[in-house]
Amino acid sequence: MSRLIALTQRVERIEAIGERRDALSQEWAALAEACGFLPLPLPNRLTAVRQLLAAVRVDGIILTGGNDLASCGGDAPERDEAERFLIQYAIDRRTPLLGVCRGMQMLLDYFGAPLQKVEGHIRVEHPLDRGGTVNSFHSWGARACPPPLEPAARSTDGVVEAVTHREYPWIQGVMWHPERYAPLREEDIRLIREVFRL
């Protein structure tokens, strides 16, 4: 039986009709299939998230990309609230968690790493200090990474591109978007399978 991984969603504002919608790229379903897990999209409503996780046992959590944090000028505070709860949930229950792009920014912010505007990281491919290249779609990042997080990779301009938690190795983050590669990259599939023990 496939493992069930909860995924957060971006908040999209539809100005013409005054709606706020939760949205998840279909690319995540393709990545889930390639990695061998079932995706469970979570709403951006904390009470509903709590009820869902009380009713359904998840094997892991992915904090996906999209939306700036409210502390960085973003307009989705309901998402921030739900994701902060999910990080604490992962810690309390030793549930594997992967932050992707905005998701890693949330991890950095949650654990006290200062975020700052970064240049040259939107819609580009750039090299990492450990070798290889990754895609990049973000305008906020961190150059300092105080404990309990530690950098696992940096871009060549010093921006932290991957983190792991020193005490809780089941909590990790990457700034690139593995779901946006076509074809999907084997190294990303391997990373996700390792994080979630698939």
PDB file of N, CA, C and O in Angstrom, residues 126-134 152-156 159-162 176 185:
ATOM      1  N   HIS A 126      20.889  27.414 -11.637  1.00  0.00           N
ATOM      2  CA  HIS A 126      22.196  27.857 -11.145  1.00  0.00           C
ATOM      3  C   HIS A 126      22.940  26.728 -10.431  1.00  0.00           C
ATOM      4  O   HIS A 126      22.317  25.768  -9.947  1.00  0.00           O
ATOM      5  N   PRO A 127      24.278  26.849 -10.378  1.00  0.00           N
ATOM      6  CA  PRO A 127      25.081  25.785  -9.772  1.00  0.00           C
ATOM      7  C   PRO A 127      25.032  25.817  -8.244  1.00  0.00           C
ATOM      8  O   PRO A 127      24.789  26.860  -7.636  1.00  0.00           O
ATOM      9  N   LEU A 128      25.291  24.632  -7.659  1.00  0.00           N
ATOM     10  CA  LEU A 128      25.418  24.493  -6.210  1.00  0.00           C
ATOM     11  C   LEU A 128      26.879  24.285  -5.838  1.00  0.00           C
ATOM     12  O   LEU A 128      27.661  23.773  -6.641  1.00  0.00           O
ATOM     13  N   ASP A 129      27.209  24.648  -4.595  1.00  0.00           N
ATOM     14  CA  ASP A 129      28.588  24.473  -4.136  1.00  0.00           C
ATOM     15  C   ASP A 129      28.985  23.007  -4.027  1.00  0.00           C
ATOM     16  O   ASP A 129      30.160  22.672  -4.065  1.00  0.00           O
ATOM     17  N   ARG A 130      28.022  22.110  -3.912  1.00  0.00           N
ATOM     18  CA  ARG A 130      28.333  20.681  -3.802  1.00  0.00           C
ATOM     19  C   ARG A 130      28.347  19.986  -5.163  1.00  0.00           C
ATOM     20  O   ARG A 130      28.502  18.780  -5.257  1.00  0.00           O
ATOM     21  N   GLY A 131      28.151  20.776  -6.223  1.00  0.00           N
ATOM     22  CA  GLY A 131      28.107  20.226  -7.572  1.00  0.00           C
ATOM     23  C   GLY A 131      26.685  20.121  -8.079  1.00  0.00           C
ATOM     24  O   GLY A 131      25.737  20.065  -7.303  1.00  0.00           O
ATOM     25  N   GLY A 132      26.539  20.111  -9.383  1.00  0.00           N
ATOM     26  CA  GLY A 132      25.224  20.039 -10.000  1.00  0.00           C
ATOM     27  C   GLY A 132      24.544  21.391 -10.053  1.00  0.00           C
ATOM     28  O   GLY A 132      25.060  22.394  -9.528  1.00  0.00           O
ATOM     29  N   THR A 133      23.397  21.428 -10.703  1.00  0.00           N
ATOM     30  CA  THR A 133      22.622  22.657 -10.823  1.00  0.00           C
ATOM     31  C   THR A 133      21.183  22.383 -10.419  1.00  0.00           C
ATOM     32  O   THR A 133      20.725  21.240 -10.429  1.00  0.00           O
ATOM     33  N   VAL A 134      20.474  23.461 -10.065  1.00  0.00           N
ATOM     34  CA  VAL A 134      19.057  23.356  -9.703  1.00  0.00           C
ATOM     35  C   VAL A 134      18.292  24.528 -10.297  1.00  0.00           C
ATOM     36  O   VAL A 134      18.862  25.587 -10.571  1.00  0.00           O
ATOM     37  N   ALA A 152      22.774  22.273   3.803  1.00  0.00           N
ATOM     38  CA  ALA A 152      23.204  21.060   3.107  1.00  0.00           C
ATOM     39  C   ALA A 152      23.719  21.404   1.719  1.00  0.00           C
ATOM     40  O   ALA A 152      24.403  20.606   1.092  1.00  0.00           O
ATOM     41  N   ALA A 153      23.376  22.607   1.221  1.00  0.00           N
ATOM     42  CA  ALA A 153      23.865  23.090  -0.073  1.00  0.00           C
ATOM     43  C   ALA A 153      23.646  24.595  -0.136  1.00  0.00           C
ATOM     44  O   ALA A 153      22.721  25.129   0.483  1.00  0.00           O
ATOM     45  N   ARG A 154      24.525  25.248  -0.892  1.00  0.00           N
ATOM     46  CA  ARG A 154      24.395  26.683  -1.168  1.00  0.00           C
ATOM     47  C   ARG A 154      24.567  26.907  -2.666  1.00  0.00           C
ATOM     48  O   ARG A 154      25.234  26.121  -3.340  1.00  0.00           O
ATOM     49  N   SER A 155      23.975  27.998  -3.147  1.00  0.00           N
ATOM     50  CA  SER A 155      24.279  28.428  -4.504  1.00  0.00           C
ATOM     51  C   SER A 155      25.660  29.089  -4.468  1.00  0.00           C
ATOM     52  O   SER A 155      26.166  29.429  -3.393  1.00  0.00           O
ATOM     53  N   THR A 156      26.258  29.280  -5.620  1.00  0.00           N
ATOM     54  CA  THR A 156      27.614  29.839  -5.637  1.00  0.00           C
ATOM     55  C   THR A 156      27.646  31.297  -5.180  1.00  0.00           C
ATOM     56  O   THR A 156      28.723  31.809  -4.880  1.00  0.00           O
ATOM     57  N   VAL A 159      23.654  31.828  -1.221  1.00  0.00           N
ATOM     58  CA  VAL A 159      22.292  31.628  -0.727  1.00  0.00           C
ATOM     59  C   VAL A 159      22.115  30.156  -0.344  1.00  0.00           C
ATOM     60  O   VAL A 159      22.528  29.259  -1.086  1.00  0.00           O
ATOM     61  N   VAL A 160      21.521  29.925   0.815  1.00  0.00           N
ATOM     62  CA  VAL A 160      21.285  28.557   1.278  1.00  0.00           C
ATOM     63  C   VAL A 160      20.224  27.914   0.392  1.00  0.00           C
ATOM     64  O   VAL A 160      19.129  28.447   0.238  1.00  0.00           O
ATOM     65  N   GLU A 161      20.554  26.759  -0.185  1.00  0.00           N
ATOM     66  CA  GLU A 161      19.654  26.086  -1.133  1.00  0.00           C
ATOM     67  C   GLU A 161      19.072  24.787  -0.594  1.00  0.00           C
ATOM     68  O   GLU A 161      18.134  24.242  -1.181  1.00  0.00           O
ATOM     69  N   ALA A 162      19.614  24.269   0.503  1.00  0.00           N
ATOM     70  CA  ALA A 162      19.071  23.058   1.115  1.00  0.00           C
ATOM     71  C   ALA A 162      19.468  23.063   2.582  1.00  0.00           C
ATOM     72  O   ALA A 162      20.547  23.535   2.939  1.00  0.00           O
ATOM     73  N   TRP A 176      14.839  24.454  -4.527  1.00  0.00           N
ATOM     74  CA  TRP A 176      14.434  24.208  -5.913  1.00  0.00           C
ATOM     75  C   TRP A 176      13.104  23.454  -5.961  1.00  0.00           C
ATOM     76  O   TRP A 176      12.597  22.986  -4.950  1.00  0.00           O
ATOM     77  N   ARG A 185      13.850  14.519 -12.370  1.00  0.00           N
ATOM     78  CA  ARG A 185      15.246  14.135 -12.158  1.00  0.00           C
ATOM     79  C   ARG A 185      15.353  12.969 -11.171  1.00  0.00           C
ATOM     80  O   ARG A 185      14.707  12.975 -10.121  1.00  0.00           O
TER      81      ARG A 185
END
